[in-house]
Coordinates of C-alpha atoms and ligand atoms in Angstrom, one line a residue:
M81 CA 92.4 57.8 197.9
T82 CA 95.9 58.7 196.7
T83 CA 98.6 58.5 199.4
E84 CA 102.1 60.0 199.2
T85 CA 103.7 56.7 198.5
E86 CA 101.5 56.0 195.6
S87 CA 102.7 57.3 192.2
P88 CA 100.0 59.5 190.6
I89 CA 98.5 58.0 187.5
M90 CA 99.3 60.2 184.5
D91 CA 97.0 60.1 181.5
P92 CA 98.8 60.4 178.1
I93 CA 97.4 63.9 177.4
S94 CA 98.7 65.5 180.6
Q95 CA 102.1 63.7 180.2
S96 CA 102.6 65.2 176.7
H97 CA 101.7 68.7 178.0
S98 CA 104.1 68.4 180.9
S99 CA 107.1 67.7 178.6
G100 CA 107.2 71.4 177.5
T101 CA 109.2 73.9 179.7
T102 CA 108.3 77.4 180.6
A103 CA 111.1 78.6 178.1
D104 CA 109.5 76.6 175.3
L105 CA 106.2 78.4 176.0
A106 CA 107.8 81.9 176.1
D107 CA 109.6 81.3 172.8
A108 CA 106.5 80.1 171.1
A109 CA 105.2 82.3 168.2
P110 CA 102.0 84.2 169.1
V111 CA 99.0 82.3 167.9
A112 CA 96.4 84.3 166.1
T113 CA 93.1 83.9 167.9
A114 CA 90.0 83.6 165.8
P115 CA 86.8 85.2 167.1
E116 CA 84.8 82.8 169.2
P117 CA 82.2 81.2 166.9
T118 CA 78.7 81.4 168.2
P119 CA 77.8 77.9 169.4
A120 CA 75.5 76.0 167.2
P121 CA 72.2 74.9 168.8
A122 CA 72.5 71.5 170.3
P123 CA 71.2 68.8 168.0
P124 CA 68.1 67.1 169.2
K125 CA 68.8 64.2 171.5
P126 CA 68.7 61.0 169.4
E127 CA 65.9 58.8 170.7
R128 CA 67.2 55.5 172.0
K129 CA 65.4 52.5 170.7
R130 CA 63.7 50.7 173.6
L131 CA 63.6 47.0 173.0
A132 CA 61.6 45.9 176.0
E133 CA 57.8 46.2 176.2
V134 CA 57.0 48.7 179.0
L135 CA 53.8 47.9 180.9
V136 CA 52.5 50.3 183.5
V137 CA 50.1 49.0 186.2
T138 CA 48.1 52.1 187.2
S139 CA 44.9 53.4 188.8
G140 CA 43.7 56.8 190.0
K141 CA 42.6 55.6 193.5
G142 CA 45.0 54.2 196.0
G143 CA 44.9 50.7 197.5
V144 CA 43.0 49.0 194.7
G145 CA 45.5 46.2 194.0
K146 CA 48.2 47.7 191.7
T147 CA 51.2 46.2 193.6
T148 CA 49.4 42.9 194.0
T149 CA 48.8 42.9 190.3
S150 CA 52.3 44.0 189.3
A151 CA 53.9 41.2 191.3
S152 CA 51.5 38.5 189.9
I153 CA 51.8 39.7 186.3
A154 CA 55.6 39.9 186.5
C155 CA 55.8 36.3 187.9
G156 CA 53.3 35.1 185.3
L157 CA 55.3 36.6 182.4
A158 CA 58.5 35.1 183.9
R159 CA 56.8 31.7 184.3
A160 CA 55.9 32.0 180.6
G161 CA 59.6 32.2 179.9
K162 CA 59.9 36.0 179.4
K163 CA 62.8 38.0 180.8
V164 CA 61.0 40.4 183.1
C165 CA 61.9 43.3 185.4
V166 CA 59.3 44.7 187.8
I167 CA 60.0 48.3 189.1
D168 CA 58.5 49.9 192.1
F169 CA 57.9 53.6 191.3
D170 CA 56.4 54.3 194.7
V171 CA 59.2 56.5 196.1
G172 CA 59.0 56.7 199.9
L173 CA 56.5 53.9 200.3
R174 CA 58.1 50.8 198.9
N175 CA 56.0 47.7 199.0
L176 CA 56.7 45.6 196.0
D177 CA 59.8 44.0 197.5
L178 CA 57.7 42.7 200.4
I179 CA 55.1 41.2 198.1
M180 CA 57.8 39.7 195.9
G181 CA 59.5 38.4 199.1
C182 CA 62.9 40.0 198.5
E183 CA 62.8 42.8 201.1
R184 CA 65.8 41.5 203.0
R185 CA 67.9 41.6 199.8
V186 CA 67.4 45.3 198.9
V187 CA 70.8 47.0 199.0
Y188 CA 70.4 49.6 196.2
D189 CA 67.3 51.0 194.7
F190 CA 65.9 52.7 191.7
V191 CA 66.9 56.2 192.9
N192 CA 70.4 55.0 193.6
V193 CA 70.7 53.9 190.0
I194 CA 69.3 57.2 188.6
H195 CA 71.7 59.2 190.8
G196 CA 74.7 57.1 189.7
E197 CA 75.3 55.7 193.2
C198 CA 75.4 52.2 191.9
T199 CA 75.1 50.4 188.6
L200 CA 71.8 49.0 187.3
R201 CA 73.2 45.5 187.7
Q202 CA 74.0 46.1 191.4
A203 CA 70.5 47.2 192.1
L204 CA 68.6 44.5 190.3
I205 CA 67.4 41.7 192.7
K206 CA 67.2 38.3 191.1
D207 CA 64.1 36.4 192.0
K208 CA 64.7 33.1 193.8
R209 CA 61.9 31.3 192.0
F210 CA 62.5 32.4 188.4
E211 CA 66.0 33.1 187.1
N212 CA 64.6 35.4 184.4
L213 CA 62.8 37.7 186.8
Y214 CA 64.3 40.8 188.6
V215 CA 63.0 43.4 191.0
L216 CA 64.1 47.0 191.2
A217 CA 63.0 48.3 194.5
A218 CA 61.8 51.8 195.3
S219 CA 63.8 54.2 197.4
Q220 CA 62.7 55.1 201.0
T221 CA 63.7 58.7 200.4
R222 CA 61.1 61.3 201.2
D223 CA 62.3 63.4 198.2
K224 CA 59.5 62.9 195.7
D225 CA 61.6 64.6 193.0
A226 CA 64.3 61.9 193.2
L227 CA 63.1 60.3 190.0
T228 CA 63.8 62.1 186.7
K229 CA 62.4 61.6 183.3
D230 CA 65.8 61.2 181.7
G231 CA 66.9 58.9 184.5
V232 CA 63.8 56.7 184.0
E233 CA 64.3 56.6 180.3
K234 CA 67.9 55.5 180.6
V235 CA 67.1 52.7 183.0
L236 CA 64.3 51.4 180.7
A237 CA 66.6 51.6 177.7
D238 CA 69.5 49.9 179.5
L239 CA 67.1 47.1 180.6
G240 CA 66.1 46.7 176.9
D241 CA 69.7 46.5 175.9
D242 CA 70.2 43.8 178.6
G243 CA 67.7 41.5 176.9
F244 CA 64.7 42.2 179.1
Q245 CA 61.4 41.6 177.2
F246 CA 58.9 43.1 179.7
I247 CA 59.3 45.9 182.2
V248 CA 56.4 46.1 184.6
C249 CA 56.1 49.5 186.3
D250 CA 54.2 49.5 189.5
S251 CA 52.7 53.0 189.8
P252 CA 52.0 54.8 193.0
A253 CA 48.5 56.1 193.6
G254 CA 47.3 59.5 192.4
I255 CA 48.4 61.7 189.5
E256 CA 51.6 63.1 190.9
K257 CA 55.2 62.9 189.6
G258 CA 55.8 59.2 190.5
A259 CA 52.6 58.1 188.8
F260 CA 53.3 60.3 185.8
L261 CA 56.8 58.9 185.4
A262 CA 55.6 55.3 185.8
M263 CA 53.2 55.8 182.8
Y264 CA 55.2 58.2 180.7
F265 CA 57.2 55.6 178.7
A266 CA 54.5 52.9 178.7
D267 CA 53.6 50.9 175.6
R268 CA 50.7 49.3 177.4
A269 CA 48.7 50.1 180.6
I270 CA 46.9 47.9 182.9
V271 CA 44.3 50.1 184.6
V272 CA 43.4 48.4 187.9
V273 CA 39.8 49.1 189.0
N274 CA 37.7 48.0 191.9
P275 CA 34.0 47.6 191.1
E276 CA 32.9 50.8 192.9
V277 CA 32.1 54.3 191.6
S278 CA 35.0 56.2 193.2
S279 CA 37.6 53.8 191.7
V280 CA 36.0 53.9 188.3
R281 CA 35.8 57.7 188.3
D282 CA 39.5 58.0 189.3
S283 CA 40.5 55.6 186.6
D284 CA 38.8 57.7 184.0
R285 CA 41.2 60.6 184.9
I286 CA 44.1 58.2 184.4
L287 CA 42.8 57.3 181.0
G288 CA 42.8 61.0 180.1
L289 CA 46.5 61.2 181.2
L290 CA 47.5 58.1 179.2
S291 CA 46.1 59.6 176.1
S292 CA 47.7 63.0 176.5
K293 CA 50.7 63.1 178.8
T294 CA 52.7 60.0 177.7
H295 CA 55.7 59.8 175.4
R296 CA 53.5 57.8 172.9
A297 CA 50.7 60.4 173.1
E298 CA 53.2 63.1 172.4
K299 CA 54.3 61.2 169.3
G300 CA 50.7 60.8 168.1
Q301 CA 50.6 57.1 169.1
R302 CA 48.4 55.4 171.6
V303 CA 49.2 53.5 174.8
K304 CA 47.3 50.3 174.6
E305 CA 45.0 50.2 177.6
H306 CA 43.6 47.1 179.4
L307 CA 41.1 47.0 182.2
L308 CA 41.8 44.7 185.2
L309 CA 38.9 44.5 187.6
T310 CA 39.9 43.2 191.0
R311 CA 38.4 42.4 194.3
Y312 CA 35.3 41.4 192.3
S313 CA 32.5 39.7 194.3
P314 CA 29.8 38.2 192.2
T315 CA 27.6 37.9 195.3
R316 CA 27.8 41.6 196.0
V317 CA 27.2 42.4 192.4
E318 CA 24.1 40.3 192.4
K319 CA 22.9 42.1 195.6
G320 CA 23.5 45.4 193.8
D321 CA 26.3 46.5 196.2
M322 CA 28.9 46.6 193.5
L323 CA 29.2 47.5 189.8
S324 CA 29.1 44.6 187.4
I325 CA 31.9 43.9 184.8
K326 CA 29.5 45.3 182.1
D327 CA 28.9 48.5 184.0
V328 CA 32.6 49.2 184.4
Q329 CA 33.3 48.3 180.9
E330 CA 30.6 50.6 179.6
I331 CA 31.7 53.5 181.7
L332 CA 35.4 53.2 180.8
G333 CA 35.1 51.8 177.3
L334 CA 38.0 49.4 177.8
E335 CA 38.7 45.8 176.9
V336 CA 38.9 43.5 180.0
I337 CA 42.2 41.7 180.4
G338 CA 41.2 40.1 183.7
V339 CA 38.7 39.9 186.5
I340 CA 40.2 38.9 189.8
P341 CA 37.9 37.8 192.6
E342 CA 38.0 39.1 196.1
A343 CA 39.9 36.4 197.9
P344 CA 41.4 36.1 201.4
E345 CA 44.5 34.3 200.1
V346 CA 45.7 37.5 198.4
L347 CA 46.6 39.0 201.8
Q348 CA 48.2 35.8 203.0
S349 CA 50.2 35.5 199.8
S350 CA 51.4 39.1 200.2
N351 CA 52.4 38.5 203.8
S352 CA 54.5 35.5 202.9
G353 CA 56.1 37.2 199.9
E354 CA 54.7 34.7 197.4
P355 CA 52.6 36.5 194.7
V356 CA 49.1 35.0 194.6
I357 CA 49.5 33.8 191.0
L358 CA 51.9 31.1 192.4
D359 CA 49.1 29.7 194.5
A360 CA 47.6 27.0 192.3
N361 CA 44.6 26.5 194.6
S362 CA 43.6 30.1 194.7
N363 CA 40.9 31.4 192.3
A364 CA 42.6 34.8 192.4
G365 CA 45.8 33.1 191.3
K366 CA 44.1 31.3 188.5
A367 CA 42.4 34.6 187.4
Y368 CA 45.8 36.3 187.3
D369 CA 47.2 33.4 185.2
D370 CA 44.4 33.9 182.7
A371 CA 45.1 37.6 182.6
V372 CA 48.8 37.0 181.8
A373 CA 47.8 34.5 179.0
R374 CA 45.5 37.1 177.5
L375 CA 48.3 39.7 177.7
L376 CA 50.4 37.3 175.7
G377 CA 47.7 37.0 173.1
Q378 CA 45.8 33.9 174.1
Q379 CA 42.1 33.6 174.3
R380 CA 40.7 32.6 177.7
E381 CA 37.1 32.6 179.0
L382 CA 36.4 34.7 182.1
R383 CA 36.1 32.6 185.3
F384 CA 34.9 33.2 188.8
T385 CA 32.5 36.0 187.7
T386 CA 29.2 34.4 188.5
V387 CA 27.7 33.3 191.8
E388 CA 28.4 29.6 192.3
K389 CA 25.0 28.0 192.9
K390 CA 25.3 25.5 195.8
G391 CA 24.4 21.9 195.0
F392 CA 21.7 20.0 196.8
F393 CA 24.2 18.2 199.1
S394 CA 26.2 21.2 200.0
K395 CA 23.0 23.1 200.9
L396 CA 21.9 20.2 203.0
F397 CA 25.2 19.7 204.8
G398 CA 26.5 23.3 204.7
G399 CA 29.5 22.5 202.5
Ligands
LIG566 N1 41.7 40.2 194.9 C1 41.9 40.6 196.1 N2 41.2 40.1 197.1 C2 41.4 40.5 198.4 N3 42.2 41.5 198.8 C3 43.0 42.1 197.8 C4 42.8 41.7 196.4 N4 43.7 42.5 195.7 C5 44.3 43.3 196.6 N5 43.9 43.1 197.8 C6 44.3 43.7 199.0 O1 44.1 45.1 198.9 C7 45.1 45.9 199.6 C8 45.8 46.8 198.6 O2 46.5 46.1 197.7 P1 47.8 46.7 196.9 O3 48.8 47.1 197.9 O4 48.2 45.8 195.8 O5 47.2 48.1 196.3 P2 47.9 49.3 195.6 O6 46.9 49.8 194.6 O7 49.2 48.9 195.2 O8 48.0 50.3 196.8 P3 48.8 51.8 196.7 O9 47.9 52.7 195.9 O10 48.8 52.2 198.2 O11 50.1 51.5 196.1 C9 46.1 44.8 200.2 O12 45.8 44.6 201.5 C10 45.8 43.6 199.3 O13 46.1 42.4 200.0
LIG567 MG1 51.1 49.8 195.6

């Protein structure tokens, strides 16, 4: 705030104007005024080149494991040496910061950046485990319109300019604005599905949106889609209570990037703010590690997808 004792800061333009007196102005020759030209139509906004690969983690149905997946994929990519930012698009229901274990360090969020209330750098939370991993938390505001397409585009482009290689967008559930914006600029999509009919059906709607309502689709390009089946239980598939990998693959017609088993450690990991991929003893963690390797182009066999037959001794002694 400027106080009376402070001298006002003059910019060079206003100083040069103030050097003229009222008399100077009165003596000045009348200036012929040309008719106002009609304004030319604004040139199309030049498209900023995005350097980072944008990956959306999406699903139609809620509660299927998107945030769990976003956190593990982001950590896995960072562990592979990539510079990664994971963004929570779930305005009003932020969760990712908890699963990433940085909830106490959230000062500014994604909406603050978009509204110009802080810089992107101020809002990025650096992970304590990987120095090349950052989290951008969701806002707690109840205003679902707080995110804008232009704002999201600028943040993604700025992250690319800053050397980020992957941006993981954790989508909210459903097909409303937050979910639409999370997928709009995606280059690739990880469609998270539980092996049950309702989850598969809702994912089918998301696939429709990915191929019609995204920036790539509007340019006549495709968003590369991957299927990630999670909470998979081979025992329940064998009993006929769950859809098999083949069933889901046939219905959705997608290539499988990972199958994550149902595992109690997932909840424990989330509660302790350590994404399950970092738990070397967990089958779910190992399955996420395989999924990240496949995303990076490596070949890995699927694991934990068949019922483990108990050996003679474990049957005998109940091991
Ligand atoms: N492989 C798994 N095994 C067991 N539980 C899991 C597994 N994956 C996710 N869960 C559990 O499922 C619940 C929902 O997970 P998560 O929050 O990641 O889903 P979401 O799709 O992000 O939900 P929302 O749509 O509300 O954002 C959590 O309690 C999580 O611990
Ligand atoms: Mg979530």
